[in-house]
Coordinates of C-alpha atoms in Angstrom, one line a residue:
Chain A
M1 CA 89.3 -317.5 -56.0
T2 CA 90.7 -314.1 -56.6
S3 CA 94.3 -315.1 -56.9
G4 CA 94.5 -314.5 -60.6
P5 CA 94.4 -310.7 -61.1
A6 CA 95.2 -310.0 -57.4
A7 CA 98.5 -311.9 -57.6
A8 CA 99.5 -310.3 -60.9
T9 CA 99.2 -306.7 -59.7
P10 CA 99.8 -305.8 -56.1
L11 CA 96.7 -303.9 -55.1
P12 CA 97.2 -300.8 -53.0
A13 CA 93.7 -300.3 -51.8
E14 CA 93.0 -303.8 -50.7
T15 CA 96.1 -306.0 -50.9
A16 CA 95.5 -309.7 -51.4
P17 CA 96.9 -310.7 -47.9
D18 CA 94.6 -308.1 -46.4
R19 CA 91.6 -309.7 -48.0
R20 CA 92.6 -313.2 -47.1
R21 CA 93.2 -312.1 -43.5
F22 CA 89.8 -310.5 -43.3
R23 CA 88.1 -313.7 -44.7
G24 CA 90.0 -315.7 -42.1
W25 CA 88.7 -313.4 -39.3
A26 CA 85.1 -313.4 -40.7
V27 CA 85.1 -317.2 -40.8
L28 CA 86.5 -317.4 -37.3
L29 CA 83.8 -315.0 -36.1
G30 CA 81.1 -317.1 -37.8
V31 CA 82.4 -320.2 -36.1
V32 CA 82.4 -318.5 -32.7
L33 CA 78.8 -317.3 -33.4
L34 CA 77.7 -320.8 -34.2
A35 CA 79.4 -322.2 -31.0
S36 CA 77.8 -319.4 -29.0
M37 CA 74.4 -320.3 -30.4
A38 CA 75.0 -323.9 -29.5
A39 CA 75.9 -322.9 -26.0
S40 CA 72.7 -320.8 -25.8
L41 CA 70.7 -323.9 -26.8
C42 CA 72.4 -326.1 -24.2
F43 CA 72.3 -323.9 -21.1
G44 CA 69.3 -323.3 -19.0
A45 CA 67.0 -324.9 -16.4
V46 CA 67.4 -328.2 -18.3
T47 CA 70.9 -328.5 -19.5
L48 CA 71.7 -330.5 -22.6
T49 CA 75.1 -332.0 -23.5
P50 CA 76.5 -331.0 -26.9
L51 CA 75.9 -334.6 -28.1
Q52 CA 72.2 -334.4 -27.1
L53 CA 72.0 -331.1 -28.9
W54 CA 73.4 -332.6 -32.0
T55 CA 71.0 -335.5 -32.1
A56 CA 68.1 -333.2 -31.1
L57 CA 68.8 -330.9 -34.0
W58 CA 69.1 -333.6 -36.7
S59 CA 66.4 -335.9 -35.5
P60 CA 63.9 -334.0 -33.3
A61 CA 61.5 -336.9 -33.4
D62 CA 63.8 -338.9 -31.1
L63 CA 63.5 -336.3 -28.4
D64 CA 61.2 -336.5 -25.5
P65 CA 58.4 -334.0 -25.8
T66 CA 59.5 -331.7 -22.9
Q67 CA 63.0 -331.4 -24.3
R68 CA 61.6 -330.8 -27.8
I69 CA 59.5 -327.9 -26.6
I70 CA 62.3 -326.4 -24.6
L71 CA 64.7 -326.7 -27.5
W72 CA 62.6 -325.9 -30.5
D73 CA 59.9 -323.7 -29.1
L74 CA 61.7 -321.8 -26.4
R75 CA 65.5 -321.7 -26.8
L76 CA 65.9 -321.8 -30.6
P77 CA 63.6 -318.8 -31.4
R78 CA 65.1 -316.9 -28.5
T79 CA 68.7 -317.6 -29.6
L80 CA 67.9 -316.6 -33.2
L81 CA 66.3 -313.4 -31.9
A82 CA 69.4 -312.6 -29.9
V83 CA 71.5 -313.1 -33.1
L84 CA 69.1 -310.9 -35.2
V85 CA 68.8 -308.1 -32.6
G86 CA 72.5 -308.1 -31.8
G87 CA 73.6 -308.1 -35.4
G88 CA 70.9 -305.5 -36.3
L89 CA 71.8 -303.1 -33.5
A90 CA 75.5 -303.5 -34.2
A91 CA 75.1 -302.7 -37.9
A92 CA 72.9 -299.7 -37.1
G93 CA 75.4 -298.5 -34.5
T94 CA 78.2 -298.8 -37.0
A95 CA 76.3 -296.8 -39.6
F96 CA 75.2 -294.0 -37.2
Q97 CA 78.8 -293.7 -35.8
A98 CA 80.1 -293.2 -39.4
L99 CA 77.2 -290.8 -40.3
F100 CA 77.7 -288.6 -37.2
R101 CA 81.4 -289.1 -37.2
N102 CA 80.9 -289.6 -33.5
A103 CA 82.1 -292.6 -31.6
L104 CA 79.4 -292.2 -29.0
A105 CA 76.5 -292.5 -31.4
D106 CA 74.4 -295.6 -30.9
P107 CA 71.4 -297.1 -32.7
Y108 CA 69.0 -295.0 -30.7
V109 CA 70.9 -291.7 -31.3
V110 CA 68.1 -289.9 -33.2
G111 CA 65.4 -290.8 -30.7
A112 CA 64.2 -294.3 -31.6
S113 CA 64.3 -295.6 -28.0
S114 CA 62.3 -292.8 -26.5
G115 CA 59.8 -292.9 -29.3
A116 CA 59.4 -296.7 -28.8
A117 CA 59.1 -296.2 -25.0
L118 CA 56.2 -293.7 -25.5
G119 CA 54.5 -296.1 -28.0
A120 CA 54.7 -299.0 -25.6
T121 CA 53.6 -296.9 -22.6
L122 CA 50.6 -295.6 -24.5
V123 CA 49.5 -299.1 -25.3
L124 CA 49.9 -300.4 -21.8
T125 CA 48.3 -297.4 -20.1
M126 CA 45.4 -297.0 -22.5
G127 CA 44.8 -300.7 -22.8
W128 CA 44.9 -300.9 -26.6
S129 CA 44.9 -304.4 -28.0
T130 CA 45.2 -304.4 -31.7
G131 CA 48.2 -306.6 -32.8
F132 CA 49.8 -307.3 -36.1
A133 CA 51.1 -310.6 -37.7
G134 CA 50.8 -312.7 -34.6
L135 CA 52.4 -310.0 -32.4
G136 CA 50.8 -308.2 -29.6
P137 CA 50.0 -304.5 -29.7
L138 CA 53.1 -303.6 -27.8
P139 CA 55.8 -304.3 -30.4
V140 CA 53.7 -302.7 -33.1
A141 CA 53.3 -299.5 -31.0
A142 CA 57.0 -299.5 -30.1
F143 CA 58.0 -299.8 -33.7
L144 CA 55.7 -297.0 -34.8
G145 CA 56.8 -294.9 -31.9
A146 CA 60.4 -295.3 -32.9
L147 CA 59.8 -294.5 -36.6
L148 CA 57.7 -291.4 -35.8
A149 CA 60.2 -290.1 -33.3
V150 CA 63.1 -290.4 -35.8
A151 CA 61.0 -288.8 -38.6
A152 CA 60.1 -285.9 -36.2
A153 CA 63.8 -285.4 -35.3
L154 CA 64.6 -285.3 -39.0
L155 CA 61.9 -282.8 -39.8
L156 CA 62.8 -280.6 -36.8
A157 CA 66.5 -280.6 -37.8
E158 CA 65.6 -279.7 -41.4
S159 CA 63.1 -276.9 -40.5
G160 CA 66.0 -274.7 -39.5
G161 CA 66.5 -274.0 -43.3
G162 CA 68.3 -276.0 -46.0
S163 CA 69.4 -279.5 -45.3
A164 CA 69.9 -280.7 -41.7
S165 CA 73.4 -280.4 -40.4
I166 CA 74.7 -283.3 -38.5
A167 CA 74.9 -281.3 -35.3
S168 CA 71.3 -280.0 -35.5
L169 CA 70.1 -283.6 -36.1
L170 CA 71.9 -284.7 -32.9
L171 CA 70.4 -281.8 -31.0
A172 CA 66.9 -282.4 -32.3
G173 CA 67.2 -286.1 -31.4
T174 CA 68.3 -285.3 -27.9
A175 CA 65.7 -282.6 -27.3
L176 CA 62.9 -284.8 -28.7
G177 CA 64.1 -287.7 -26.5
A178 CA 63.8 -285.5 -23.4
M179 CA 60.3 -284.5 -24.4
L180 CA 59.1 -288.0 -25.1
S181 CA 60.6 -289.3 -21.8
A182 CA 58.7 -286.6 -20.0
A183 CA 55.5 -287.8 -21.7
V184 CA 56.3 -291.4 -20.7
S185 CA 56.8 -290.4 -17.0
F186 CA 53.6 -288.3 -17.1
L187 CA 51.6 -291.2 -18.5
L188 CA 53.0 -293.6 -15.9
L189 CA 52.2 -291.3 -13.0
W190 CA 48.8 -290.3 -14.3
R191 CA 47.6 -293.9 -14.9
D192 CA 49.3 -295.5 -11.9
Q193 CA 48.8 -299.2 -12.6
P194 CA 51.2 -300.8 -15.1
W195 CA 54.5 -299.1 -14.7
F196 CA 56.2 -302.2 -13.6
Q197 CA 55.2 -303.9 -16.9
V198 CA 56.5 -300.9 -18.9
F199 CA 59.7 -300.7 -16.9
N200 CA 60.3 -304.4 -17.3
W201 CA 59.8 -304.1 -21.0
L202 CA 62.0 -301.1 -21.4
L203 CA 64.9 -302.9 -19.8
G204 CA 65.0 -305.4 -22.7
S205 CA 64.4 -309.1 -22.6
F206 CA 64.1 -312.1 -24.8
S207 CA 62.0 -314.0 -22.3
G208 CA 58.9 -315.6 -23.8
R209 CA 59.7 -314.7 -27.4
S210 CA 58.4 -317.1 -29.9
W211 CA 58.8 -318.1 -33.6
A212 CA 56.3 -315.5 -34.5
H213 CA 58.8 -312.8 -33.4
V214 CA 61.5 -314.5 -35.6
T215 CA 59.4 -314.8 -38.7
V216 CA 58.0 -311.3 -38.4
S217 CA 61.3 -309.5 -37.7
W218 CA 64.0 -311.2 -39.8
P219 CA 63.0 -309.7 -43.2
Y220 CA 63.3 -306.2 -41.7
F221 CA 66.7 -306.9 -40.2
A222 CA 67.8 -308.4 -43.6
V223 CA 66.5 -305.3 -45.6
S224 CA 68.2 -303.0 -43.1
F225 CA 71.6 -304.8 -43.2
V226 CA 71.7 -305.2 -47.0
S227 CA 70.8 -301.5 -47.5
L228 CA 73.5 -300.4 -45.1
W229 CA 76.0 -302.7 -46.9
F230 CA 75.1 -301.1 -50.2
M231 CA 75.9 -297.8 -48.7
A232 CA 79.3 -298.9 -47.4
R233 CA 81.4 -296.9 -49.8
P234 CA 79.3 -293.7 -49.3
L235 CA 79.8 -294.2 -45.6
D236 CA 83.6 -294.4 -46.2
A237 CA 83.4 -291.2 -48.1
L238 CA 81.3 -289.5 -45.4
T239 CA 84.0 -290.3 -42.8
L240 CA 86.3 -288.0 -44.8
G241 CA 83.9 -285.2 -44.2
E242 CA 80.9 -283.9 -46.1
E243 CA 82.7 -281.6 -48.4
T244 CA 84.9 -284.3 -49.6
A245 CA 82.0 -286.7 -50.0
A246 CA 80.0 -284.1 -52.0
S247 CA 83.0 -283.2 -54.2
L248 CA 83.1 -286.9 -55.2
G249 CA 79.5 -286.6 -56.5
L250 CA 77.8 -288.2 -53.5
P251 CA 74.3 -287.0 -53.0
V252 CA 75.0 -286.4 -49.3
R253 CA 71.5 -285.6 -48.2
R254 CA 69.9 -288.6 -49.8
V255 CA 72.6 -290.9 -48.5
R256 CA 72.1 -289.5 -45.0
I257 CA 68.3 -290.1 -45.1
G258 CA 68.9 -293.6 -46.6
V259 CA 71.3 -294.5 -43.8
I260 CA 69.0 -293.1 -41.1
A261 CA 66.1 -295.0 -42.6
A262 CA 67.9 -298.3 -42.8
A263 CA 69.5 -298.0 -39.4
T264 CA 66.3 -296.9 -37.7
L265 CA 64.5 -299.8 -39.3
A266 CA 66.8 -302.2 -37.5
A267 CA 66.7 -300.2 -34.2
G268 CA 62.9 -299.9 -34.4
V269 CA 62.3 -303.6 -35.0
A270 CA 64.9 -304.5 -32.3
V271 CA 63.1 -302.3 -29.7
A272 CA 59.7 -303.8 -30.8
I273 CA 61.0 -307.4 -30.4
S274 CA 63.1 -307.1 -27.2
G275 CA 62.8 -303.7 -25.6
I276 CA 65.7 -301.3 -25.3
I277 CA 69.0 -303.1 -25.2
G278 CA 71.9 -300.7 -24.7
F279 CA 75.6 -300.8 -25.3
V280 CA 75.6 -303.7 -27.9
G281 CA 75.2 -301.2 -30.7
L282 CA 78.0 -299.1 -29.2
I283 CA 80.5 -301.7 -28.3
A284 CA 80.4 -304.0 -31.3
P285 CA 81.3 -301.3 -33.8
H286 CA 84.2 -300.2 -31.6
L287 CA 85.6 -303.7 -31.4
A288 CA 85.1 -304.3 -35.1
R289 CA 86.9 -301.0 -35.9
L290 CA 89.8 -302.0 -33.7
L291 CA 90.1 -305.3 -35.5
F292 CA 89.4 -304.4 -39.1
G293 CA 89.7 -300.7 -39.5
A294 CA 87.0 -298.4 -40.9
G295 CA 86.3 -299.7 -44.4
H296 CA 82.6 -300.3 -44.1
R297 CA 82.2 -303.3 -46.4
R298 CA 84.2 -305.3 -43.9
L299 CA 83.2 -303.3 -40.8
L300 CA 79.5 -303.9 -41.2
V301 CA 79.9 -307.6 -41.5
A302 CA 82.4 -307.9 -38.6
S303 CA 80.4 -305.6 -36.4
A304 CA 77.1 -307.5 -37.0
L305 CA 78.8 -310.8 -36.2
L306 CA 80.4 -309.4 -33.1
G307 CA 77.1 -307.8 -32.0
A308 CA 75.3 -311.2 -32.5
I309 CA 77.9 -313.0 -30.4
L310 CA 77.8 -310.4 -27.6
L311 CA 74.1 -310.5 -27.3
V312 CA 73.8 -314.3 -27.4
W313 CA 76.2 -314.5 -24.5
A314 CA 74.4 -311.6 -22.7
D315 CA 71.2 -313.6 -23.0
I316 CA 72.8 -316.7 -21.7
G317 CA 74.0 -314.7 -18.8
A318 CA 70.6 -313.1 -18.3
R319 CA 68.9 -316.4 -17.7
S320 CA 71.8 -318.0 -15.8
V321 CA 73.1 -315.6 -13.2
L322 CA 70.0 -315.6 -11.0
A323 CA 68.4 -318.8 -12.3
P324 CA 65.6 -319.6 -12.2
V325 CA 64.8 -315.9 -12.1
E326 CA 65.6 -314.0 -15.3
V327 CA 67.5 -310.7 -15.3
P328 CA 66.4 -308.4 -18.1
V329 CA 69.2 -308.7 -20.7
G330 CA 69.4 -304.9 -21.0
I331 CA 70.5 -304.6 -17.4
L332 CA 73.3 -307.1 -18.1
T333 CA 74.5 -305.4 -21.3
A334 CA 74.7 -302.1 -19.5
A335 CA 76.3 -303.5 -16.3
L336 CA 79.0 -305.3 -18.2
G337 CA 79.2 -303.1 -21.3
G338 CA 79.8 -299.9 -19.4
P339 CA 83.0 -301.1 -17.6
F340 CA 84.2 -302.9 -20.7
F341 CA 83.8 -299.7 -22.7
L342 CA 85.8 -297.8 -20.2
F343 CA 88.4 -300.4 -20.3
I344 CA 88.8 -300.1 -24.1
L345 CA 88.9 -296.4 -23.7
R346 CA 91.8 -296.6 -21.2
R347 CA 93.7 -299.1 -23.3
R348 CA 93.4 -296.7 -26.2
G349 CA 94.7 -293.8 -24.2
G350 CA 91.4 -292.0 -24.2
R351 CA 91.0 -292.0 -28.0
L352 CA 87.7 -293.3 -29.2
S353 CA 88.4 -294.1 -32.8
Chain B
M1 CA 86.1 -265.3 -73.5
S2 CA 84.1 -268.3 -74.7
G3 CA 85.5 -271.7 -75.3
G4 CA 87.1 -272.0 -71.8
L5 CA 87.2 -275.2 -69.9
L6 CA 85.5 -273.7 -66.9
E7 CA 83.6 -270.4 -67.2
T8 CA 81.5 -268.2 -65.0
E9 CA 79.5 -265.2 -66.0
N10 CA 78.2 -262.6 -63.5
L11 CA 78.3 -265.3 -60.8
S12 CA 77.0 -264.5 -57.4
C13 CA 77.7 -266.9 -54.6
G14 CA 77.0 -267.2 -50.9
Y15 CA 74.9 -268.9 -48.3
E16 CA 71.2 -268.8 -47.8
R17 CA 70.6 -266.2 -50.5
C18 CA 73.0 -263.8 -48.8
P19 CA 75.8 -263.2 -51.4
V20 CA 79.4 -263.2 -50.2
I21 CA 80.8 -262.3 -53.5
S22 CA 79.1 -261.3 -56.8
G23 CA 79.7 -260.3 -60.3
V24 CA 82.4 -262.9 -60.9
T25 CA 83.2 -263.4 -64.5
L26 CA 86.1 -265.8 -65.1
S27 CA 87.3 -268.2 -67.8
L28 CA 89.8 -270.9 -67.3
R29 CA 91.8 -272.6 -70.1
P30 CA 93.4 -276.1 -69.9
G31 CA 97.0 -275.8 -68.5
E32 CA 96.3 -272.6 -66.6
V33 CA 96.8 -271.9 -62.9
L34 CA 94.6 -269.4 -61.3
A35 CA 95.3 -268.2 -57.7
L36 CA 92.4 -266.7 -55.7
I37 CA 93.8 -264.3 -53.1
G38 CA 92.1 -261.9 -50.7
P39 CA 91.8 -261.2 -47.0
N40 CA 90.1 -263.6 -44.6
G41 CA 86.4 -263.7 -45.2
S42 CA 86.6 -262.3 -48.7
G43 CA 84.9 -265.3 -50.2
K44 CA 87.8 -267.4 -51.6
T45 CA 86.4 -270.7 -50.3
T46 CA 82.8 -269.7 -51.1
L47 CA 83.8 -269.1 -54.7
L48 CA 85.8 -272.3 -54.9
H49 CA 82.9 -274.3 -53.5
T50 CA 80.6 -272.8 -56.0
L51 CA 83.0 -273.7 -58.9
G52 CA 83.1 -277.2 -57.4
R53 CA 79.3 -277.7 -57.4
L54 CA 79.2 -277.9 -53.6
L55 CA 77.3 -274.7 -53.3
A56 CA 74.5 -273.6 -55.6
P57 CA 75.0 -270.1 -57.1
I58 CA 72.6 -267.4 -56.1
E59 CA 72.9 -265.8 -59.6
G60 CA 74.6 -266.8 -62.8
T61 CA 76.1 -270.2 -63.4
V62 CA 79.3 -272.2 -63.7
R63 CA 79.9 -273.8 -67.1
L64 CA 82.1 -276.8 -67.7
D65 CA 82.8 -277.4 -71.4
G66 CA 80.1 -274.9 -72.2
R67 CA 77.3 -276.6 -70.1
S68 CA 76.1 -275.7 -66.7
I69 CA 77.4 -278.0 -64.0
W70 CA 74.0 -277.9 -62.4
E71 CA 72.4 -279.4 -65.5
R72 CA 74.5 -282.5 -65.1
P73 CA 74.6 -285.3 -62.5
A74 CA 77.1 -284.6 -59.7
R75 CA 79.1 -287.7 -60.4
E76 CA 79.6 -286.8 -64.0
V77 CA 80.9 -283.4 -63.0
A78 CA 83.1 -285.1 -60.4
R79 CA 84.9 -287.1 -63.1
A80 CA 86.1 -283.8 -64.6
L81 CA 86.5 -281.7 -61.5
A82 CA 88.2 -282.6 -58.3
L83 CA 88.2 -280.5 -55.1
A84 CA 90.6 -280.8 -52.2
P85 CA 88.9 -279.1 -49.3
Q86 CA 90.6 -277.0 -46.7
R87 CA 89.1 -278.5 -43.6
A88 CA 90.5 -281.9 -43.0
V89 CA 88.4 -284.4 -41.1
Q90 CA 88.1 -283.7 -37.4
T91 CA 87.3 -287.0 -35.9
A92 CA 89.4 -289.1 -38.3
W93 CA 88.0 -292.6 -38.6
P94 CA 90.6 -295.4 -38.9
L95 CA 90.3 -295.5 -42.7
T96 CA 93.7 -296.4 -44.2
V97 CA 95.4 -294.0 -46.5
A98 CA 95.0 -296.4 -49.4
E99 CA 91.2 -296.7 -48.8
A100 CA 90.9 -292.9 -48.5
V101 CA 92.8 -292.2 -51.8
A102 CA 90.9 -295.0 -53.5
L103 CA 87.6 -293.1 -52.9
G104 CA 88.8 -290.7 -55.6
R105 CA 87.8 -293.5 -58.0
A106 CA 84.2 -293.4 -56.8
P107 CA 83.0 -290.9 -59.5
H108 CA 84.3 -293.3 -62.2
R109 CA 83.4 -296.6 -60.6
G110 CA 80.2 -295.7 -58.7
W111 CA 79.4 -296.5 -55.1
L112 CA 78.9 -300.2 -55.5
L113 CA 81.1 -301.8 -58.1
P114 CA 84.5 -303.0 -57.0
Y115 CA 87.5 -301.0 -58.2
T116 CA 89.3 -302.3 -61.3
S117 CA 93.0 -302.8 -61.8
G118 CA 92.9 -299.5 -63.8
D119 CA 91.5 -297.8 -60.7
H120 CA 94.2 -299.3 -58.5
G121 CA 96.8 -298.0 -61.0
S122 CA 95.5 -294.5 -60.7
V123 CA 95.4 -294.8 -56.9
R124 CA 99.0 -296.0 -56.9
A125 CA 100.2 -293.3 -59.2
A126 CA 98.4 -290.6 -57.2
M127 CA 100.0 -291.9 -53.9
E128 CA 103.4 -292.0 -55.5
R129 CA 103.1 -288.5 -56.8
M130 CA 102.1 -287.1 -53.4
G131 CA 104.8 -289.2 -51.7
V132 CA 102.3 -291.1 -49.5
S133 CA 102.9 -294.6 -50.9
G134 CA 104.8 -295.4 -47.7
L135 CA 101.8 -294.5 -45.6
A136 CA 99.4 -296.6 -47.6
R137 CA 98.6 -299.0 -44.7
R138 CA 98.5 -296.3 -42.0
T139 CA 95.2 -295.0 -40.8
V140 CA 94.4 -291.4 -41.6
S141 CA 93.7 -290.7 -37.9
T142 CA 97.4 -291.3 -37.1
L143 CA 98.8 -288.8 -39.6
S144 CA 100.2 -285.4 -39.1
G145 CA 98.4 -282.3 -40.5
G146 CA 100.8 -282.1 -43.5
E147 CA 100.5 -285.8 -44.2
V148 CA 96.7 -285.5 -44.2
R149 CA 96.9 -282.6 -46.7
R150 CA 99.0 -284.7 -49.0
V151 CA 96.5 -287.6 -48.7
L152 CA 93.7 -285.3 -49.6
L153 CA 95.6 -284.1 -52.6
A154 CA 96.4 -287.6 -53.6
R155 CA 92.7 -288.4 -53.3
A156 CA 91.9 -285.5 -55.7
L157 CA 94.6 -286.7 -58.1
A158 CA 93.3 -290.3 -58.1
Q159 CA 90.1 -288.8 -59.4
T160 CA 92.0 -288.1 -62.7
P161 CA 90.2 -284.8 -63.2
R162 CA 90.7 -282.1 -65.9
I163 CA 90.2 -279.4 -63.3
M164 CA 91.6 -279.3 -59.8
L165 CA 90.2 -276.9 -57.2
L166 CA 92.6 -276.7 -54.2
D167 CA 91.5 -274.9 -51.1
E168 CA 94.6 -273.6 -49.2
P169 CA 96.7 -276.6 -50.3
A170 CA 99.9 -275.2 -48.7
T171 CA 98.5 -275.0 -45.2
Y172 CA 100.3 -277.3 -42.7
L173 CA 103.0 -278.1 -45.2
D174 CA 106.6 -277.5 -44.3
L175 CA 108.9 -275.7 -46.6
H176 CA 110.0 -278.9 -48.4
Y177 CA 106.4 -279.9 -49.2
Q178 CA 105.4 -276.3 -50.1
A179 CA 108.1 -276.4 -52.7
E180 CA 106.9 -279.9 -53.8
L181 CA 103.3 -278.6 -54.0
L182 CA 104.3 -275.6 -56.2
G183 CA 106.2 -278.0 -58.4
L184 CA 103.2 -280.4 -58.5
V185 CA 100.8 -277.6 -59.4
R186 CA 103.1 -276.4 -62.2
S187 CA 103.5 -279.9 -63.6
L188 CA 99.8 -280.7 -63.4
A189 CA 99.2 -277.6 -65.5
R190 CA 102.2 -277.8 -67.9
E191 CA 102.5 -281.5 -68.4
D192 CA 99.1 -282.9 -67.8
G193 CA 97.2 -279.9 -69.1
L194 CA 95.0 -279.6 -66.1
A195 CA 93.3 -276.3 -65.2
V196 CA 94.1 -275.5 -61.5
V197 CA 92.3 -273.0 -59.3
L198 CA 93.8 -272.6 -55.8
T199 CA 93.2 -270.3 -52.9
L200 CA 96.3 -269.0 -51.2
H201 CA 96.7 -266.8 -48.1
D202 CA 100.5 -266.8 -48.3
L203 CA 101.2 -264.2 -51.1
A204 CA 104.8 -265.4 -51.3
L205 CA 103.6 -268.6 -53.0
V206 CA 101.5 -266.8 -55.6
A207 CA 104.0 -265.7 -58.2
P208 CA 106.0 -269.0 -58.4
C209 CA 102.9 -271.1 -59.3
A210 CA 100.1 -268.9 -60.8
D211 CA 99.6 -267.7 -64.3
R212 CA 96.8 -265.5 -63.2
V213 CA 95.7 -264.0 -59.9
A214 CA 92.3 -262.9 -58.9
L215 CA 92.1 -260.6 -55.9
L216 CA 88.8 -260.8 -54.0
A217 CA 87.7 -258.1 -51.7
D218 CA 84.5 -256.2 -50.7
G219 CA 82.3 -258.9 -52.2
R220 CA 83.7 -258.7 -55.7
L221 CA 86.6 -259.4 -57.9
R222 CA 88.8 -256.4 -57.4
A223 CA 91.6 -257.3 -59.8
V224 CA 92.4 -260.1 -62.2
G225 CA 95.6 -260.4 -64.1
T226 CA 99.1 -261.8 -64.1
P227 CA 101.1 -261.8 -60.8
A228 CA 103.1 -258.8 -62.0
E229 CA 99.9 -256.9 -62.7
V230 CA 98.1 -257.7 -59.4
L231 CA 100.9 -258.0 -56.9
R232 CA 101.6 -254.3 -56.8
P233 CA 101.5 -252.0 -53.7
E234 CA 98.8 -249.7 -55.2
V235 CA 96.6 -252.7 -55.9
L236 CA 97.2 -254.6 -52.7
A237 CA 97.3 -251.7 -50.1
P238 CA 93.6 -250.7 -50.4
V239 CA 92.8 -254.3 -49.6
Y240 CA 95.4 -255.5 -47.1
G241 CA 96.4 -252.1 -45.6
P242 CA 99.6 -250.1 -46.0
N243 CA 101.8 -252.5 -44.0
L244 CA 103.2 -254.5 -46.8
E245 CA 106.2 -254.4 -49.0
V246 CA 106.5 -255.6 -52.6
L247 CA 110.0 -256.6 -53.5
T248 CA 111.4 -258.0 -56.7
H249 CA 112.8 -261.5 -56.4
P250 CA 116.5 -261.1 -57.1
R251 CA 116.8 -264.2 -59.2
T252 CA 113.4 -264.8 -60.9
G253 CA 112.2 -261.1 -61.0
D254 CA 108.8 -262.2 -59.6
P255 CA 107.0 -259.8 -57.3
L256 CA 107.5 -260.9 -53.6
V257 CA 105.0 -259.6 -51.1
L258 CA 106.1 -259.4 -47.5
P259 CA 104.5 -257.9 -44.3
R260 CA 106.0 -254.7 -42.9
L261 CA 106.1 -253.6 -39.3
P262 CA 103.5 -250.9 -38.7
A263 CA 104.9 -247.4 -38.7
G264 CA 105.8 -246.3 -35.2
G265 CA 106.5 -249.8 -34.0
P266 CA 109.8 -250.9 -32.6
G267 CA 112.7 -250.6 -35.1

């Protein structure tokens, strides 16, 4: 496809073999993702063979009604949501790590998770019941909570005068997170009924999610990912430091707000759909950087694919380990992700990037 | 004084409306090398950042080709004016050297369009000139301090600017690359006709590469002139203190500034 000019002049910035190698890897990751999704559709209380799955997908009419419901109404939307949420969180994590030049930044770093938690807790303790687009009030409140928290963190960080420094943004996010968590605890103790429900939701799960969740959420994930991808080169420039980025004519403040908005959109929708799922948005970017380096055009794609694969398998594990009881998937990602993260860290001799 | 490539008039620069240095009037012609010297904290970097459009002036303005740089889009200015900052990245991300240098093409190509073969040519030439072609596939995070400096300089070169602002470009460079750097600065000015402004804390490097020297102290320009005019004990001593010695280079005749042991010390 690109062999003409690429072969004529050896390209220093992106040599032809480099590009081909990345395409190979991307295709491989895509295939692994599809296989993982197929596994996710087969495993469960009723196990399907790959052959049954194949026939069921192409001619659902031949399926017996129970199987059709299990496959089409339960497992397929759930698997697609794992893909969307995993990819969205991984892309958001990638962007935040580049923006903060901090390998420990995750999609919730500027307060999205605690804002969402407060929103959800308010709904459950106050018994509000206004939904949106086929969703209950809980996801809507969680989403709004996440966006408000991040906006507040931005405003607080900028109120110090001039444009927000990266450090003050991190501090504002952390301080705000602590305040919001305190509010959540207070609400739960004060109205002492539904804390189990809140807790369960906070731990993250795909249980009982339907097509409504898929159709409502995918456009947001798509907008978030495409916007981040468009900001890939500015993100590259920002990893060289703000002075360098600004000297190249990059409107640093606008880019920063754009990245935060796009990444928070994905994080907020993810929390709204599935609760707070940790570690995917932290691990996937690391793995992707190990494999593909830090050029964000490739990194965002690879990271999203890896995040989707990880979360699909985490969800398979969540409904298999203690079947028929389901473990919240957030417990699984944290329980497995933590040691895995430490393992990478050791292998890399303590270096994070 | 008019008709310079880069000009300032009664410029006052600093942070949060608190001036670090004021009353700066300078004019820079193509092919000229201006060294900014002065003690730590005298505002060398602040002035350089103001010239480079990173910092808005408190008073006065910076004109490029006769027009204020603040009346033009940042990217347009970046096509003519490149800055190699002093502070290298702290947590270096695994960007490859080639990717980092290629970012110098962003002001020309924008943030979205793919680089053209012309861009790749400029990138290759810049890497060759700074001797980092062999490092092209290495990631910036694995380089030594001196190598990072050269990569940053290559990135600024890839920008193909008419003006180069270099903040302490000699820091972390060993003697070999210091000499290379001086040669590079000379050839950028003489052969490519670039105007170069650089900050230097090592006064021994000033005379070999600069046409003019500006001495910054006490929040103003204390002296501007040729190295022979500025690098004199009676000009430097009020700023740097009495413990310095100005010798004449035995071969070139350039002034050579060296530190001297304080009186009463050993020896």
